[in-house]
PDB file of C-alpha atoms and ligand atoms in Angstrom:
ATOM      1  CA  MET A 248     -28.542 -28.886 -11.777  1.00 96.00           C
ATOM      2  CA  LYS A 249     -32.260 -28.345 -12.358  1.00 97.00           C
ATOM      3  CA  VAL A 250     -33.984 -28.818 -15.665  1.00 97.00           C
ATOM      4  CA  ILE A 251     -36.959 -26.619 -16.521  1.00 98.00           C
ATOM      5  CA  THR A 252     -38.950 -27.690 -19.552  1.00 98.00           C
ATOM      6  CA  VAL A 253     -41.226 -25.132 -21.183  1.00 98.00           C
ATOM      7  CA  PHE A 254     -43.885 -27.116 -22.956  1.00 96.00           C
ATOM      8  CA  SER A 255     -47.394 -27.079 -24.374  1.00 96.00           C
ATOM      9  CA  THR A 256     -49.228 -29.150 -26.916  1.00 93.00           C
ATOM     10  CA  LYS A 257     -50.453 -25.842 -28.352  1.00 93.00           C
ATOM     11  CA  GLY A 258     -48.439 -23.686 -30.709  1.00 95.00           C
ATOM     12  CA  GLY A 259     -47.951 -19.947 -30.417  1.00 95.00           C
ATOM     13  CA  VAL A 260     -48.825 -19.685 -26.727  1.00 96.00           C
ATOM     14  CA  GLY A 261     -45.575 -18.038 -25.631  1.00 97.00           C
ATOM     15  CA  LYS A 262     -43.297 -21.001 -24.858  1.00 98.00           C
ATOM     16  CA  THR A 263     -40.189 -19.510 -26.446  1.00 98.00           C
ATOM     17  CA  THR A 264     -40.827 -16.093 -24.927  1.00 98.00           C
ATOM     18  CA  THR A 265     -41.209 -17.784 -21.548  1.00 98.00           C
ATOM     19  CA  ALA A 266     -38.076 -19.910 -21.973  1.00 98.00           C
ATOM     20  CA  VAL A 267     -35.928 -16.896 -22.884  1.00 98.00           C
ATOM     21  CA  ASN A 268     -37.279 -14.720 -20.081  1.00 98.00           C
ATOM     22  CA  LEU A 269     -37.067 -17.454 -17.450  1.00 98.00           C
ATOM     23  CA  ALA A 270     -33.511 -18.266 -18.510  1.00 98.00           C
ATOM     24  CA  TRP A 271     -32.576 -14.609 -18.159  1.00 98.00           C
ATOM     25  CA  GLU A 272     -34.224 -14.335 -14.726  1.00 98.00           C
ATOM     26  CA  ALA A 273     -32.443 -17.509 -13.597  1.00 98.00           C
ATOM     27  CA  SER A 274     -29.092 -16.153 -14.805  1.00 98.00           C
ATOM     28  CA  ARG A 275     -29.219 -13.363 -12.225  1.00 96.00           C
ATOM     29  CA  ASN A 276     -28.137 -15.892  -9.591  1.00 94.00           C
ATOM     30  CA  SER A 277     -27.271 -19.095 -11.447  1.00 97.00           C
ATOM     31  CA  ARG A 278     -25.269 -20.454 -14.354  1.00 97.00           C
ATOM     32  CA  VAL A 279     -27.864 -21.134 -17.024  1.00 97.00           C
ATOM     33  CA  LEU A 280     -28.050 -23.027 -20.301  1.00 96.00           C
ATOM     34  CA  LEU A 281     -31.000 -22.513 -22.622  1.00 97.00           C
ATOM     35  CA  TRP A 282     -31.323 -25.433 -25.047  1.00 94.00           C
ATOM     36  CA  ASP A 283     -33.410 -24.589 -28.093  1.00 95.00           C
ATOM     37  CA  LEU A 284     -35.030 -27.853 -29.223  1.00 94.00           C
ATOM     38  CA  ASP A 285     -37.156 -26.295 -31.949  1.00 93.00           C
ATOM     39  CA  PRO A 286     -35.701 -26.534 -35.479  1.00 91.00           C
ATOM     40  CA  ARG A 287     -37.221 -23.145 -36.296  1.00 92.00           C
ATOM     41  CA  GLY A 288     -34.746 -21.728 -33.802  1.00 93.00           C
ATOM     42  CA  ALA A 289     -36.772 -18.853 -32.359  1.00 95.00           C
ATOM     43  CA  ALA A 290     -34.936 -18.840 -29.016  1.00 96.00           C
ATOM     44  CA  THR A 291     -31.636 -19.133 -30.897  1.00 94.00           C
ATOM     45  CA  PHE A 292     -32.645 -16.045 -32.883  1.00 95.00           C
ATOM     46  CA  VAL A 293     -33.750 -14.015 -29.864  1.00 96.00           C
ATOM     47  CA  LEU A 294     -30.544 -14.755 -27.990  1.00 96.00           C
ATOM     48  CA  ASN A 295     -28.544 -13.977 -31.119  1.00 94.00           C
ATOM     49  CA  VAL A 296     -26.457 -17.152 -31.182  1.00 92.00           C
ATOM     50  CA  LYS A 297     -25.321 -18.918 -34.315  1.00 87.00           C
ATOM     51  CA  PRO A 298     -26.638 -22.383 -35.178  1.00 79.00           C
ATOM     52  CA  GLN A 299     -23.766 -24.846 -35.314  1.00 73.00           C
ATOM     53  CA  GLY A 300     -25.254 -27.476 -37.575  1.00 62.00           C
ATOM     54  CA  HIS A 301     -24.158 -30.529 -35.643  1.00 59.00           C
ATOM     55  CA  GLY A 302     -26.768 -30.993 -32.936  1.00 58.00           C
ATOM     56  CA  ARG A 303     -28.699 -33.867 -34.438  1.00 55.00           C
ATOM     57  CA  ARG A 304     -25.643 -35.935 -35.378  1.00 57.00           C
ATOM     58  CA  GLU A 305     -24.272 -35.633 -31.902  1.00 57.00           C
ATOM     59  CA  LEU A 306     -27.566 -36.563 -30.318  1.00 58.00           C
ATOM     60  CA  ALA A 307     -27.604 -39.701 -32.429  1.00 54.00           C
ATOM     61  CA  ARG A 308     -24.323 -40.862 -31.027  1.00 57.00           C
ATOM     62  CA  GLN A 309     -23.864 -42.681 -27.785  1.00 49.00           C
ATOM     63  CA  ARG A 310     -21.480 -40.020 -26.520  1.00 50.00           C
ATOM     64  CA  GLN A 311     -22.549 -38.236 -23.402  1.00 49.00           C
ATOM     65  CA  ASP A 312     -19.772 -35.712 -23.265  1.00 48.00           C
ATOM     66  CA  TRP A 313     -20.650 -33.657 -26.308  1.00 53.00           C
ATOM     67  CA  CYS A 314     -22.486 -30.966 -24.397  1.00 52.00           C
ATOM     68  CA  SER A 315     -19.554 -30.289 -22.158  1.00 51.00           C
ATOM     69  CA  GLY A 316     -18.346 -26.803 -22.986  1.00 56.00           C
ATOM     70  CA  ILE A 317     -20.679 -26.581 -25.958  1.00 71.00           C
ATOM     71  CA  GLY A 318     -23.067 -23.963 -24.613  1.00 83.00           C
ATOM     72  CA  GLN A 319     -22.342 -20.768 -26.506  1.00 88.00           C
ATOM     73  CA  GLY A 320     -22.016 -17.520 -24.626  1.00 93.00           C
ATOM     74  CA  THR A 321     -24.748 -14.927 -25.106  1.00 95.00           C
ATOM     75  CA  ALA A 322     -24.716 -11.182 -24.517  1.00 96.00           C
ATOM     76  CA  TYR A 323     -25.666 -11.922 -20.905  1.00 97.00           C
ATOM     77  CA  ASP A 324     -23.472 -13.028 -18.017  1.00 96.00           C
ATOM     78  CA  HIS A 325     -24.063 -16.594 -16.837  1.00 96.00           C
ATOM     79  CA  LEU A 326     -26.458 -17.322 -19.717  1.00 97.00           C
ATOM     80  CA  ASP A 327     -25.335 -19.757 -22.408  1.00 96.00           C
ATOM     81  CA  ALA A 328     -27.389 -21.143 -25.244  1.00 95.00           C
ATOM     82  CA  LEU A 329     -27.352 -24.384 -27.160  1.00 92.00           C
ATOM     83  CA  PRO A 330     -28.743 -23.291 -30.510  1.00 91.00           C
ATOM     84  CA  ALA A 331     -31.146 -25.235 -32.684  1.00 89.00           C
ATOM     85  CA  ASP A 332     -30.474 -25.794 -36.344  1.00 80.00           C
ATOM     86  CA  GLU A 333     -32.249 -27.237 -39.364  1.00 80.00           C
ATOM     87  CA  SER A 334     -30.941 -30.708 -38.572  1.00 80.00           C
ATOM     88  CA  TYR A 335     -33.318 -30.819 -35.591  1.00 82.00           C
ATOM     89  CA  ARG A 336     -36.174 -31.331 -38.050  1.00 84.00           C
ATOM     90  CA  ASP A 337     -35.786 -35.071 -37.947  1.00 81.00           C
ATOM     91  CA  LEU A 338     -34.732 -35.278 -34.321  1.00 81.00           C
ATOM     92  CA  ASP A 339     -37.694 -37.542 -33.631  1.00 83.00           C
ATOM     93  CA  LEU A 340     -36.437 -40.129 -36.120  1.00 82.00           C
ATOM     94  CA  VAL A 341     -32.933 -39.913 -34.728  1.00 79.00           C
ATOM     95  CA  LEU A 342     -34.169 -40.388 -31.193  1.00 81.00           C
ATOM     96  CA  ASP A 343     -36.463 -43.200 -32.251  1.00 80.00           C
ATOM     97  CA  ALA A 344     -33.478 -45.086 -33.642  1.00 80.00           C
ATOM     98  CA  ALA A 345     -31.502 -44.623 -30.430  1.00 76.00           C
ATOM     99  CA  LYS A 346     -31.436 -46.984 -27.473  1.00 76.00           C
ATOM    100  CA  LYS A 347     -33.557 -45.797 -24.539  1.00 76.00           C
ATOM    101  CA  SER A 348     -35.012 -43.223 -26.891  1.00 81.00           C
ATOM    102  CA  THR A 349     -36.995 -41.334 -24.252  1.00 85.00           C
ATOM    103  CA  HIS A 350     -33.999 -40.893 -21.925  1.00 85.00           C
ATOM    104  CA  ARG A 351     -31.478 -39.555 -24.418  1.00 86.00           C
ATOM    105  CA  LEU A 352     -31.736 -35.867 -23.504  1.00 89.00           C
ATOM    106  CA  ALA A 353     -31.641 -36.571 -19.778  1.00 90.00           C
ATOM    107  CA  ARG A 354     -28.459 -38.621 -20.207  1.00 87.00           C
ATOM    108  CA  ILE A 355     -26.792 -35.972 -22.324  1.00 86.00           C
ATOM    109  CA  LEU A 356     -27.667 -33.331 -19.759  1.00 90.00           C
ATOM    110  CA  GLU A 357     -25.862 -35.322 -17.090  1.00 89.00           C
ATOM    111  CA  SER A 358     -22.665 -34.284 -18.839  1.00 85.00           C
ATOM    112  CA  VAL A 359     -23.292 -30.568 -18.183  1.00 87.00           C
ATOM    113  CA  ALA A 360     -24.400 -30.924 -14.587  1.00 91.00           C
ATOM    114  CA  LYS A 361     -21.088 -29.460 -13.388  1.00 91.00           C
ATOM    115  CA  ASP A 362     -21.238 -26.500 -15.755  1.00 92.00           C
ATOM    116  CA  TYR A 363     -24.773 -25.249 -15.117  1.00 95.00           C
ATOM    117  CA  ASP A 364     -27.157 -24.793 -12.203  1.00 97.00           C
ATOM    118  CA  VAL A 365     -30.212 -24.446 -14.428  1.00 98.00           C
ATOM    119  CA  VAL A 366     -31.067 -25.783 -17.883  1.00 97.00           C
ATOM    120  CA  VAL A 367     -34.130 -24.398 -19.668  1.00 98.00           C
ATOM    121  CA  LEU A 368     -35.512 -26.489 -22.535  1.00 97.00           C
ATOM    122  CA  ASP A 369     -37.580 -24.701 -25.178  1.00 97.00           C
ATOM    123  CA  CYS A 370     -39.756 -27.315 -26.898  1.00 95.00           C
ATOM    124  CA  PRO A 371     -41.541 -27.181 -30.232  1.00 94.00           C
ATOM    125  CA  PRO A 372     -45.348 -27.463 -29.902  1.00 93.00           C
ATOM    126  CA  GLY A 373     -47.124 -30.803 -29.811  1.00 90.00           C
ATOM    127  CA  SER A 374     -46.271 -34.164 -28.393  1.00 86.00           C
ATOM    128  CA  SER A 375     -43.296 -35.880 -29.953  1.00 88.00           C
ATOM    129  CA  LEU A 376     -40.355 -37.950 -28.936  1.00 89.00           C
ATOM    130  CA  VAL A 377     -38.386 -34.734 -28.490  1.00 91.00           C
ATOM    131  CA  ALA A 378     -41.048 -33.488 -26.100  1.00 92.00           C
ATOM    132  CA  GLU A 379     -41.127 -36.821 -24.290  1.00 91.00           C
ATOM    133  CA  ASN A 380     -37.366 -36.595 -23.812  1.00 92.00           C
ATOM    134  CA  ALA A 381     -37.630 -33.023 -22.570  1.00 94.00           C
ATOM    135  CA  LEU A 382     -40.397 -33.964 -20.145  1.00 94.00           C
ATOM    136  CA  ARG A 383     -38.478 -36.989 -18.924  1.00 93.00           C
ATOM    137  CA  ALA A 384     -35.455 -34.791 -18.205  1.00 94.00           C
ATOM    138  CA  ALA A 385     -37.512 -32.114 -16.424  1.00 96.00           C
ATOM    139  CA  ASP A 386     -37.481 -31.230 -12.739  1.00 96.00           C
ATOM    140  CA  THR A 387     -40.460 -29.040 -13.455  1.00 97.00           C
ATOM    141  CA  VAL A 388     -42.639 -28.372 -16.492  1.00 97.00           C
ATOM    142  CA  VAL A 389     -43.738 -24.805 -17.180  1.00 98.00           C
ATOM    143  CA  VAL A 390     -46.900 -24.420 -19.262  1.00 97.00           C
ATOM    144  CA  PRO A 391     -48.026 -21.062 -20.678  1.00 97.00           C
ATOM    145  CA  LEU A 392     -51.794 -20.749 -21.056  1.00 96.00           C
ATOM    146  CA  ILE A 393     -53.593 -18.136 -23.079  1.00 94.00           C
ATOM    147  CA  PRO A 394     -57.015 -17.119 -21.758  1.00 91.00           C
ATOM    148  CA  SER A 395     -59.253 -19.314 -23.896  1.00 87.00           C
ATOM    149  CA  PRO A 396     -61.568 -22.216 -23.165  1.00 81.00           C
ATOM    150  CA  LEU A 397     -59.209 -24.505 -25.135  1.00 84.00           C
ATOM    151  CA  SER A 398     -56.335 -23.794 -22.782  1.00 86.00           C
ATOM    152  CA  LEU A 399     -57.653 -26.099 -20.080  1.00 86.00           C
ATOM    153  CA  ARG A 400     -57.714 -28.879 -22.643  1.00 89.00           C
ATOM    154  CA  SER A 401     -54.061 -28.306 -23.513  1.00 90.00           C
ATOM    155  CA  LEU A 402     -53.180 -28.237 -19.804  1.00 92.00           C
ATOM    156  CA  ASP A 403     -55.002 -31.553 -19.326  1.00 92.00           C
ATOM    157  CA  GLN A 404     -53.048 -32.995 -22.255  1.00 92.00           C
ATOM    158  CA  VAL A 405     -49.766 -31.879 -20.689  1.00 91.00           C
ATOM    159  CA  VAL A 406     -50.768 -33.379 -17.338  1.00 91.00           C
ATOM    160  CA  SER A 407     -51.584 -36.701 -18.966  1.00 91.00           C
ATOM    161  CA  ILE A 408     -48.360 -36.783 -21.048  1.00 89.00           C
ATOM    162  CA  VAL A 409     -46.289 -36.003 -17.949  1.00 89.00           C
ATOM    163  CA  THR A 410     -48.174 -38.619 -15.923  1.00 87.00           C
ATOM    164  CA  GLU A 411     -47.597 -41.213 -18.657  1.00 83.00           C
ATOM    165  CA  SER A 412     -43.880 -40.527 -18.552  1.00 74.00           C
ATOM    166  CA  ALA A 413     -44.015 -42.195 -15.114  1.00 62.00           C
ATOM    167  CA  LYS A 414     -42.400 -39.299 -13.280  1.00 73.00           C
ATOM    168  CA  SER A 415     -44.237 -37.159 -10.789  1.00 83.00           C
ATOM    169  CA  THR A 416     -42.809 -33.924 -12.121  1.00 92.00           C
ATOM    170  CA  PRO A 417     -44.437 -30.736 -10.827  1.00 94.00           C
ATOM    171  CA  ILE A 418     -46.312 -28.775 -13.468  1.00 96.00           C
ATOM    172  CA  LEU A 419     -46.559 -24.998 -13.185  1.00 97.00           C
ATOM    173  CA  ALA A 420     -49.012 -23.290 -15.504  1.00 97.00           C
ATOM    174  CA  PHE A 421     -49.539 -19.554 -15.760  1.00 96.00           C
ATOM    175  CA  LEU A 422     -51.556 -17.182 -17.903  1.00 95.00           C
ATOM    176  CA  THR A 423     -49.980 -15.160 -20.619  1.00 96.00           C
ATOM    177  CA  MET A 424     -50.973 -12.740 -23.378  1.00 96.00           C
ATOM    178  CA  VAL A 425     -53.792 -11.588 -21.116  1.00 94.00           C
ATOM    179  CA  ASP A 426     -55.583  -8.629 -22.678  1.00 93.00           C
ATOM    180  CA  ARG A 427     -58.130  -7.111 -20.311  1.00 85.00           C
ATOM    181  CA  ARG A 428     -59.766  -5.256 -23.220  1.00 87.00           C
ATOM    182  CA  LYS A 429     -60.544  -8.408 -25.181  1.00 87.00           C
ATOM    183  CA  THR A 430     -63.975  -9.927 -24.805  1.00 82.00           C
ATOM    184  CA  GLY A 431     -63.748 -13.094 -22.820  1.00 82.00           C
ATOM    185  CA  HIS A 432     -60.175 -12.657 -21.563  1.00 85.00           C
ATOM    186  CA  PRO A 433     -60.958 -11.512 -18.001  1.00 82.00           C
ATOM    187  CA  ALA A 434     -63.596 -14.237 -17.546  1.00 84.00           C
ATOM    188  CA  ALA A 435     -61.377 -16.956 -19.070  1.00 83.00           C
ATOM    189  CA  ALA A 436     -58.425 -15.803 -16.960  1.00 83.00           C
ATOM    190  CA  GLU A 437     -60.505 -15.925 -13.797  1.00 83.00           C
ATOM    191  CA  SER A 438     -61.900 -19.382 -14.481  1.00 85.00           C
ATOM    192  CA  LEU A 439     -58.462 -20.772 -15.425  1.00 86.00           C
ATOM    193  CA  HIS A 440     -56.919 -19.461 -12.199  1.00 82.00           C
ATOM    194  CA  GLY A 441     -59.320 -21.450 -10.094  1.00 83.00           C
ATOM    195  CA  ALA A 442     -59.649 -24.455 -12.384  1.00 84.00           C
ATOM    196  CA  ARG A 443     -56.579 -26.565 -11.589  1.00 88.00           C
ATOM    197  CA  PRO A 444     -54.066 -26.594  -8.760  1.00 90.00           C
ATOM    198  CA  GLU A 445     -51.278 -26.305 -11.368  1.00 92.00           C
ATOM    199  CA  VAL A 446     -52.360 -22.805 -12.419  1.00 94.00           C
ATOM    200  CA  LEU A 447     -50.360 -20.089 -10.648  1.00 95.00           C
ATOM    201  CA  GLU A 448     -51.740 -16.664  -9.781  1.00 93.00           C
ATOM    202  CA  ILE A 449     -49.399 -15.106 -12.311  1.00 95.00           C
ATOM    203  CA  SER A 450     -50.465 -13.324 -15.478  1.00 94.00           C
ATOM    204  CA  VAL A 451     -48.174 -11.954 -18.143  1.00 97.00           C
ATOM    205  CA  PRO A 452     -50.081  -9.181 -19.910  1.00 96.00           C
ATOM    206  CA  ALA A 453     -50.344  -8.991 -23.684  1.00 96.00           C
ATOM    207  CA  THR A 454     -48.112  -6.029 -24.411  1.00 97.00           C
ATOM    208  CA  VAL A 455     -46.141  -4.465 -27.212  1.00 96.00           C
ATOM    209  CA  VAL A 456     -43.087  -4.729 -24.972  1.00 96.00           C
ATOM    210  CA  VAL A 457     -43.192  -8.546 -25.052  1.00 97.00           C
ATOM    211  CA  GLU A 458     -44.051  -8.538 -28.737  1.00 95.00           C
ATOM    212  CA  ARG A 459     -40.860  -6.577 -29.364  1.00 93.00           C
ATOM    213  CA  THR A 460     -38.722  -9.374 -27.874  1.00 92.00           C
ATOM    214  CA  GLY A 461     -38.232 -10.775 -31.395  1.00 91.00           C
ATOM    215  CA  ALA A 462     -37.292  -7.424 -32.899  1.00 94.00           C
ATOM    216  CA  VAL A 463     -35.032  -6.262 -30.076  1.00 95.00           C
ATOM    217  CA  ARG A 464     -33.650  -9.803 -29.719  1.00 96.00           C
ATOM    218  CA  ALA A 465     -33.443  -9.607 -25.941  1.00 96.00           C
ATOM    219  CA  PRO A 466     -35.304 -10.797 -22.837  1.00 97.00           C
ATOM    220  CA  VAL A 467     -37.915  -8.281 -21.690  1.00 98.00           C
ATOM    221  CA  ALA A 468     -36.198  -7.418 -18.416  1.00 97.00           C
ATOM    222  CA  ALA A 469     -32.981  -6.614 -20.302  1.00 96.00           C
ATOM    223  CA  PHE A 470     -34.549  -3.778 -22.318  1.00 96.00           C
ATOM    224  CA  ALA A 471     -37.738  -2.914 -20.393  1.00 97.00           C
ATOM    225  CA  PRO A 472     -37.081  -3.804 -16.761  1.00 97.00           C
ATOM    226  CA  ASN A 473     -39.750  -1.594 -15.209  1.00 97.00           C
ATOM    227  CA  THR A 474     -42.738  -3.128 -16.911  1.00 98.00           C
ATOM    228  CA  ALA A 475     -45.565  -5.366 -15.756  1.00 97.00           C
ATOM    229  CA  ALA A 476     -44.380  -8.104 -18.118  1.00 98.00           C
ATOM    230  CA  ALA A 477     -40.805  -8.084 -16.770  1.00 98.00           C
ATOM    231  CA  SER A 478     -42.167  -8.189 -13.249  1.00 98.00           C
ATOM    232  CA  ALA A 479     -44.517 -11.101 -14.096  1.00 98.00           C
ATOM    233  CA  TYR A 480     -41.606 -13.130 -15.526  1.00 98.00           C
ATOM    234  CA  GLY A 481     -39.662 -12.311 -12.354  1.00 98.00           C
ATOM    235  CA  ASP A 482     -42.549 -13.667 -10.268  1.00 98.00           C
ATOM    236  CA  LEU A 483     -42.740 -16.746 -12.485  1.00 98.00           C
ATOM    237  CA  TRP A 484     -39.056 -17.441 -11.971  1.00 98.00           C
ATOM    238  CA  THR A 485     -39.515 -17.082  -8.182  1.00 98.00           C
ATOM    239  CA  ALA A 486     -42.291 -19.711  -8.307  1.00 97.00           C
ATOM    240  CA  VAL A 487     -40.269 -22.049 -10.532  1.00 98.00           C
ATOM    241  CA  ALA A 488     -37.153 -21.713  -8.381  1.00 98.00           C
ATOM    242  CA  ALA A 489     -39.191 -22.554  -5.279  1.00 97.00           C
ATOM    243  CA  ALA A 490     -40.746 -25.592  -6.989  1.00 95.00           C
ATOM    244  CA  VAL A 491     -37.319 -27.034  -7.829  1.00 95.00           C
ATOM    245  CA  HIS A 492     -35.832 -25.994  -4.466  1.00 94.00           C
ATOM    246  CA  LEU A 493     -33.373 -23.490  -5.877  1.00 91.00           C
ATOM    247  CA  THR A 494     -32.807 -20.656  -3.478  1.00 72.00           C
TER     248      THR A 494
HETATM  249  N1  LIG B 687     -47.227 -11.434 -23.371  1.00 87.32           N
HETATM  250  C1  LIG B 687     -47.184 -11.238 -24.696  1.00 87.32           C
HETATM  251  N2  LIG B 687     -47.686 -10.106 -25.261  1.00 87.32           N
HETATM  252  C2  LIG B 687     -47.646  -9.904 -26.591  1.00 87.32           C
HETATM  253  N3  LIG B 687     -47.098 -10.766 -27.458  1.00 87.32           N
HETATM  254  C3  LIG B 687     -46.577 -11.903 -26.971  1.00 87.32           C
HETATM  255  C4  LIG B 687     -46.587 -12.209 -25.572  1.00 87.32           C
HETATM  256  N4  LIG B 687     -45.985 -13.413 -25.386  1.00 87.32           N
HETATM  257  C5  LIG B 687     -45.631 -13.840 -26.610  1.00 87.32           C
HETATM  258  N5  LIG B 687     -45.975 -12.948 -27.562  1.00 87.32           N
HETATM  259  C6  LIG B 687     -45.785 -13.047 -29.016  1.00 87.32           C
HETATM  260  O1  LIG B 687     -46.560 -14.135 -29.493  1.00 87.32           O
HETATM  261  C7  LIG B 687     -45.875 -14.840 -30.499  1.00 87.32           C
HETATM  262  C8  LIG B 687     -45.727 -16.307 -30.092  1.00 87.32           C
HETATM  263  O2  LIG B 687     -44.881 -16.370 -28.968  1.00 87.32           O
HETATM  264  P1  LIG B 687     -43.799 -17.548 -28.821  1.00 87.32           P
HETATM  265  O3  LIG B 687     -42.971 -17.642 -30.052  1.00 87.32           O
HETATM  266  O4  LIG B 687     -43.104 -17.334 -27.536  1.00 87.32           O
HETATM  267  O5  LIG B 687     -44.794 -18.790 -28.733  1.00 87.32           O
HETATM  268  P2  LIG B 687     -44.446 -20.339 -28.852  1.00 87.32           P
HETATM  269  O6  LIG B 687     -45.409 -21.053 -27.995  1.00 87.32           O
HETATM  270  O7  LIG B 687     -42.991 -20.550 -28.582  1.00 87.32           O
HETATM  271  O8  LIG B 687     -44.735 -20.604 -30.382  1.00 87.32           O
HETATM  272  P3  LIG B 687     -44.403 -21.961 -31.177  1.00 87.32           P
HETATM  273  O9  LIG B 687     -45.408 -22.977 -30.722  1.00 87.32           O
HETATM  274  O10 LIG B 687     -44.577 -21.544 -32.610  1.00 87.32           O
HETATM  275  O11 LIG B 687     -42.999 -22.348 -30.811  1.00 87.32           O
HETATM  276  C9  LIG B 687     -44.541 -14.131 -30.695  1.00 87.32           C
HETATM  277  O12 LIG B 687     -44.657 -13.229 -31.753  1.00 87.32           O
HETATM  278  C10 LIG B 687     -44.348 -13.381 -29.382  1.00 87.32           C
HETATM  279  O13 LIG B 687     -43.567 -12.216 -29.531  1.00 87.32           O
HETATM  280 MG1  LIG B 688     -41.508 -21.569 -29.691  1.00 87.32          MG
END
């Protein structure tokens, strides 16, 4: 089982959109669980699964078997979701009180290793104990970057948080919400592509199609397969799968 953590210190950069679309791409050939770690539950909403209201309590316990069979089916074959709920709001406090507080998620995920080939973690923005857990559990960290001078700073922050977690986890960054008509976007995109070895040559365009993900409540490729955005997420999944040696 491979764990893919979608993370950024910045909010609103397309993490949830990426998590949902990567999970869908992965589910073409693998059994996938998307775990929504954000109490606002955006991924839970998009995948149309019902919050269960017990996530935080279970995380607080020492049990490692609670995930087994707990992924809820979605409208898509081979794609399950573990929904977020309001109780995740104080997940940091719960984790802080637990033994080995930065390893809790990784240990829980061991219990689903037989059920899933791929787990995608959708993190809330910012650095937190939840994020630290998600990064610790990760086989690779996927970082969406929007074309702005501040994006390099957020990538540097991710690199340093991952490095501090004492694991040499590969980081894959890519550009998203790229709007060729916006002043500064093409130049920022070009400079970001060459700026760090972590930045892939993949750009998800800013399009109405992706924006509609929340309204249609579906991954892009499920309702608009022949679009540049769907194809970019397909390319991103190919790069991620190669990085974690999934063929
Ligand atoms: N390529 C794109 N083109 C147009 N809109 C996009 C694109 N990617 C994401 N969006 C829109 O941008 C908004 C933020 O995206 P998303 O929720 O995925 O970001 P996030 O990083 O998860 O945010 P948060 O930090 O609040 O969790 C959403 O309304 C989403 O539909
Ligand atoms: Mg989000």
